Short mmCIF file of C-alpha atoms in Angstrom, two decimals:
data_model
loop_
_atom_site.label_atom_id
_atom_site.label_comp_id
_atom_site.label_asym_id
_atom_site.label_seq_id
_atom_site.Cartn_x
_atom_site.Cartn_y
_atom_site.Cartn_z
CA UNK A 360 -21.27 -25.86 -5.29
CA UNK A 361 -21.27 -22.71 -6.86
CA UNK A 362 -19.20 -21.26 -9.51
CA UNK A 363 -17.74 -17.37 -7.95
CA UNK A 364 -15.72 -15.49 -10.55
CA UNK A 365 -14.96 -13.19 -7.53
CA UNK A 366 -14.19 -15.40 -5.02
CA UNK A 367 -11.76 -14.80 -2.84
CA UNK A 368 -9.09 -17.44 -2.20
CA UNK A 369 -8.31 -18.92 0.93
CA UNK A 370 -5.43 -16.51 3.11
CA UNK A 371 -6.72 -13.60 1.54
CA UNK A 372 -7.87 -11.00 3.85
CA UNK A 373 -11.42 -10.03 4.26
CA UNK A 374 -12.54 -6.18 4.18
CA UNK A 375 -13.14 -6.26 7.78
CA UNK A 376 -9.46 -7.45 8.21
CA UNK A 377 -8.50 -4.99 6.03
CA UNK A 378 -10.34 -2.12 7.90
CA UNK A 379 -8.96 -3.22 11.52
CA UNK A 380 -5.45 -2.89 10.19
CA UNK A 381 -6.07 0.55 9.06
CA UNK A 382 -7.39 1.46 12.39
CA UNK A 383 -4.69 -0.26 14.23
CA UNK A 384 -1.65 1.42 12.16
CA UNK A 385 -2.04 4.82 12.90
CA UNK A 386 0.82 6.65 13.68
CA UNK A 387 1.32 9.33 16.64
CA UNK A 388 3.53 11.85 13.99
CA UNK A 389 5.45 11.31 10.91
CA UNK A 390 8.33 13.69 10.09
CA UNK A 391 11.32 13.16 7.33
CA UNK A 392 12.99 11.02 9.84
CA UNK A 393 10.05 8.79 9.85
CA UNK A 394 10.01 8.43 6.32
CA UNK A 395 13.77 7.34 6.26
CA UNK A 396 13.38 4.74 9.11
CA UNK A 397 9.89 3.30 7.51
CA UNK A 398 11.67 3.17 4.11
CA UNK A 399 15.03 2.10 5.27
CA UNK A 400 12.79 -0.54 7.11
CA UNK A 401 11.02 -1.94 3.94
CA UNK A 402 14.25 -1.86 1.79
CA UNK A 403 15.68 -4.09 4.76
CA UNK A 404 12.87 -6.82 4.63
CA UNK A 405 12.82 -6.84 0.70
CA UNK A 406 16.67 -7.38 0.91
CA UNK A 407 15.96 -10.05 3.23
CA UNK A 408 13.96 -11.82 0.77
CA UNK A 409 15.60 -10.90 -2.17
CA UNK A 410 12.50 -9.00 -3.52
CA UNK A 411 12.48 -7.19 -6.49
CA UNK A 412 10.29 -4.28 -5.79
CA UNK A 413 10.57 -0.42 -5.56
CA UNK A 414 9.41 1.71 -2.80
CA UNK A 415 8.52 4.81 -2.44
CA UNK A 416 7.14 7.22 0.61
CA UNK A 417 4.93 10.41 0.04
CA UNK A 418 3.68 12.78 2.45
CA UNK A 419 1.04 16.22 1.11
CA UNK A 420 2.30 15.71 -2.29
CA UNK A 421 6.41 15.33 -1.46
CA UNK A 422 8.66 12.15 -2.10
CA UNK A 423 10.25 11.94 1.27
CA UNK A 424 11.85 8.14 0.32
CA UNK A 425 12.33 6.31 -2.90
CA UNK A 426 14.43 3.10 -3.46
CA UNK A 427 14.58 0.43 -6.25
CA UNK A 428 15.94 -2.72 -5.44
CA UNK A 429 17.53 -5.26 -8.18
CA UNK A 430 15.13 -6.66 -10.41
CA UNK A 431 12.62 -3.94 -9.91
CA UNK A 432 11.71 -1.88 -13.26
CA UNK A 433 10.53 1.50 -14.57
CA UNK A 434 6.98 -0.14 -14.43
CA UNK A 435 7.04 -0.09 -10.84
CA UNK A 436 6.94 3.07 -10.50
CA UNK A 437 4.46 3.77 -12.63
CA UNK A 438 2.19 1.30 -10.51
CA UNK A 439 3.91 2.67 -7.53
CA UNK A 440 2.12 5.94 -8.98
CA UNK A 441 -1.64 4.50 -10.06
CA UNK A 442 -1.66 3.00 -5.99
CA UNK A 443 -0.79 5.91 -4.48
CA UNK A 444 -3.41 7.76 -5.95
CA UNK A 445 -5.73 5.30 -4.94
CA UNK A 446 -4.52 5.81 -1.59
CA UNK A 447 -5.05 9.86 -2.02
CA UNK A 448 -8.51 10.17 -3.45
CA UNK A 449 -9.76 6.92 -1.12
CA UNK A 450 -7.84 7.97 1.76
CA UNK A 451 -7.39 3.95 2.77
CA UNK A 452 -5.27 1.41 1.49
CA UNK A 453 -5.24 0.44 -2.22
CA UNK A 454 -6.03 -3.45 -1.69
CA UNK A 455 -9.06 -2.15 0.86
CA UNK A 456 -10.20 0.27 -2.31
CA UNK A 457 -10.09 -3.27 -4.69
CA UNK A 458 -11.71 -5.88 -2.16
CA UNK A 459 -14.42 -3.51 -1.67
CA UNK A 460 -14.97 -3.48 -5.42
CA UNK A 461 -14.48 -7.17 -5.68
CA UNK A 462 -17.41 -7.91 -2.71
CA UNK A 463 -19.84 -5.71 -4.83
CA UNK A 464 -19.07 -8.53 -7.74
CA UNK A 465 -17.29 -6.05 -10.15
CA UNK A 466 -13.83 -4.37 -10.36
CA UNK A 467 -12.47 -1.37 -10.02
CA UNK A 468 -11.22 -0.89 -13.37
CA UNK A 469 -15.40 -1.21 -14.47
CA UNK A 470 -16.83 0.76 -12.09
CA UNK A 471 -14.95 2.96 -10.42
CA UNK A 472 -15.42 5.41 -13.47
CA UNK A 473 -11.61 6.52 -12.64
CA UNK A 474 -8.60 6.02 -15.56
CA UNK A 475 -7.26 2.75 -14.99
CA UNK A 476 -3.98 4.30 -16.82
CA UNK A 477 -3.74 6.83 -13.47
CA UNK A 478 -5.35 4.98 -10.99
CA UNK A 479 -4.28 0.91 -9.74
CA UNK A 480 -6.52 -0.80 -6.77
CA UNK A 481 -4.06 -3.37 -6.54
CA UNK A 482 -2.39 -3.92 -3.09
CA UNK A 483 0.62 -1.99 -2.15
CA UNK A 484 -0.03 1.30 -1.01
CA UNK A 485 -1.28 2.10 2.65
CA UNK A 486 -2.32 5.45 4.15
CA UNK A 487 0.26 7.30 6.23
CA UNK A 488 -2.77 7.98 8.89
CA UNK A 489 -1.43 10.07 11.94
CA UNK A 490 -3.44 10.89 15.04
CA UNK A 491 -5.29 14.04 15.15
CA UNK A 492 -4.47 15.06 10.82
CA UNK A 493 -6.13 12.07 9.23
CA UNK A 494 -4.58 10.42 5.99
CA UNK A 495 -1.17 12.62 5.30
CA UNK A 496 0.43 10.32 2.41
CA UNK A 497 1.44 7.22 1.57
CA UNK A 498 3.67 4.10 1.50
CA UNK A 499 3.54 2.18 -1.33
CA UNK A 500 5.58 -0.82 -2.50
CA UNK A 501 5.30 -2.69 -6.50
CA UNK A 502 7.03 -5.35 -7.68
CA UNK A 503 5.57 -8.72 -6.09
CA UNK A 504 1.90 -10.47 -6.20
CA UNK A 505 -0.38 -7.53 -4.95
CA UNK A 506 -1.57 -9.00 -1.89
CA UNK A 507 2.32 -9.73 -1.11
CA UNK A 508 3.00 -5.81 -1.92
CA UNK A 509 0.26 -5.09 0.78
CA UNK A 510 0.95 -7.51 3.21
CA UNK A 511 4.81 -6.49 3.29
CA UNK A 512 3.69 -2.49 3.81
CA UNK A 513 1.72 -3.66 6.47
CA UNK A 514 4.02 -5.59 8.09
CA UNK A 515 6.86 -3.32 8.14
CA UNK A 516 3.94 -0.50 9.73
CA UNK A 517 3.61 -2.86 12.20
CA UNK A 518 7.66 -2.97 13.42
CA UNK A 519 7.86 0.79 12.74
CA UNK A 520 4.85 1.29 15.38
CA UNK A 521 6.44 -1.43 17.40
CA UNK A 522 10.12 0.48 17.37
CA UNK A 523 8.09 3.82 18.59
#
């Protein structure tokens, strides 16, 4: 039996998971009206489950959708914020970014050499990756467990693709 700081536990998914989503949610445009829907769509399933988070929807360096829900806080943006720019300067998701870290046995915070004060690999924040441009923005949701930030981004990609 060994003893794995970095282990990973069990329902957690694997970079290779992680990947295959990114290559499966790519979107064929994404204009204002996009934004609106997507967001409109994530503020739905948070209100559904009485989540506290914020979230927020940029596209080449524009908000196109913001929206705090109860219980969210001024912090979440700021994390909203340290993901996104993940997202940017990676160009894939935030989580990806940290579970790629985590499989070389360190963190992000110690080796990415990036300010942990600007930058977050914690889940939440998933490339807006449209066919034919490559990474445009980002979605990006704070206020739960990271992996439950990610994993509700990535399902409400998966309706909005499903809608279109």
């Amino acid at each position: 039996m060994t003893n794995d700081a970095h282990a990973t536990p069990a329902g957690t998914p694997g970079i290779e998971e992680l990947e295959a989503q990114e290559r499966r949610l790519v979107l064929p445009r994404f204009t204002h009206d996009d934004a609106w829907a997507l967001g409109s769509l994530l503020v739905e399933l948070a209100w559904e489950r009485q989540a506290p988070v914020a979230v927020d929807i940029h596209r080449a360096g524009q908000q196109l959708f913001h929206a705090a829900l109860p219980g969210s806080t001024p912090d979440n943006d700021a994390w909203i914020a340290r993901k996104r720019r993940v997202v940017e300067r990676y160009g894939c998701a935030s989580y990806l970014v940290g579970a790629r870290f985590r499989a070389k046995g360190t963190t992000f915070e110690a080796s990415s050499r990036l300010d942990p004060d600007v930058y977050a690999a914690h889940g939440g924040s998933f490339p807006l990756h449209v066919e034919g441009a490559g990474v445009i923005g980002a979605v990006t949701v704070s206020g739960l467990p990271q992996l439950e930030d990610h994993r509700m981004v990535v399902e409400a990609l998966e309706r909005f693709l499903g809608e279109r």
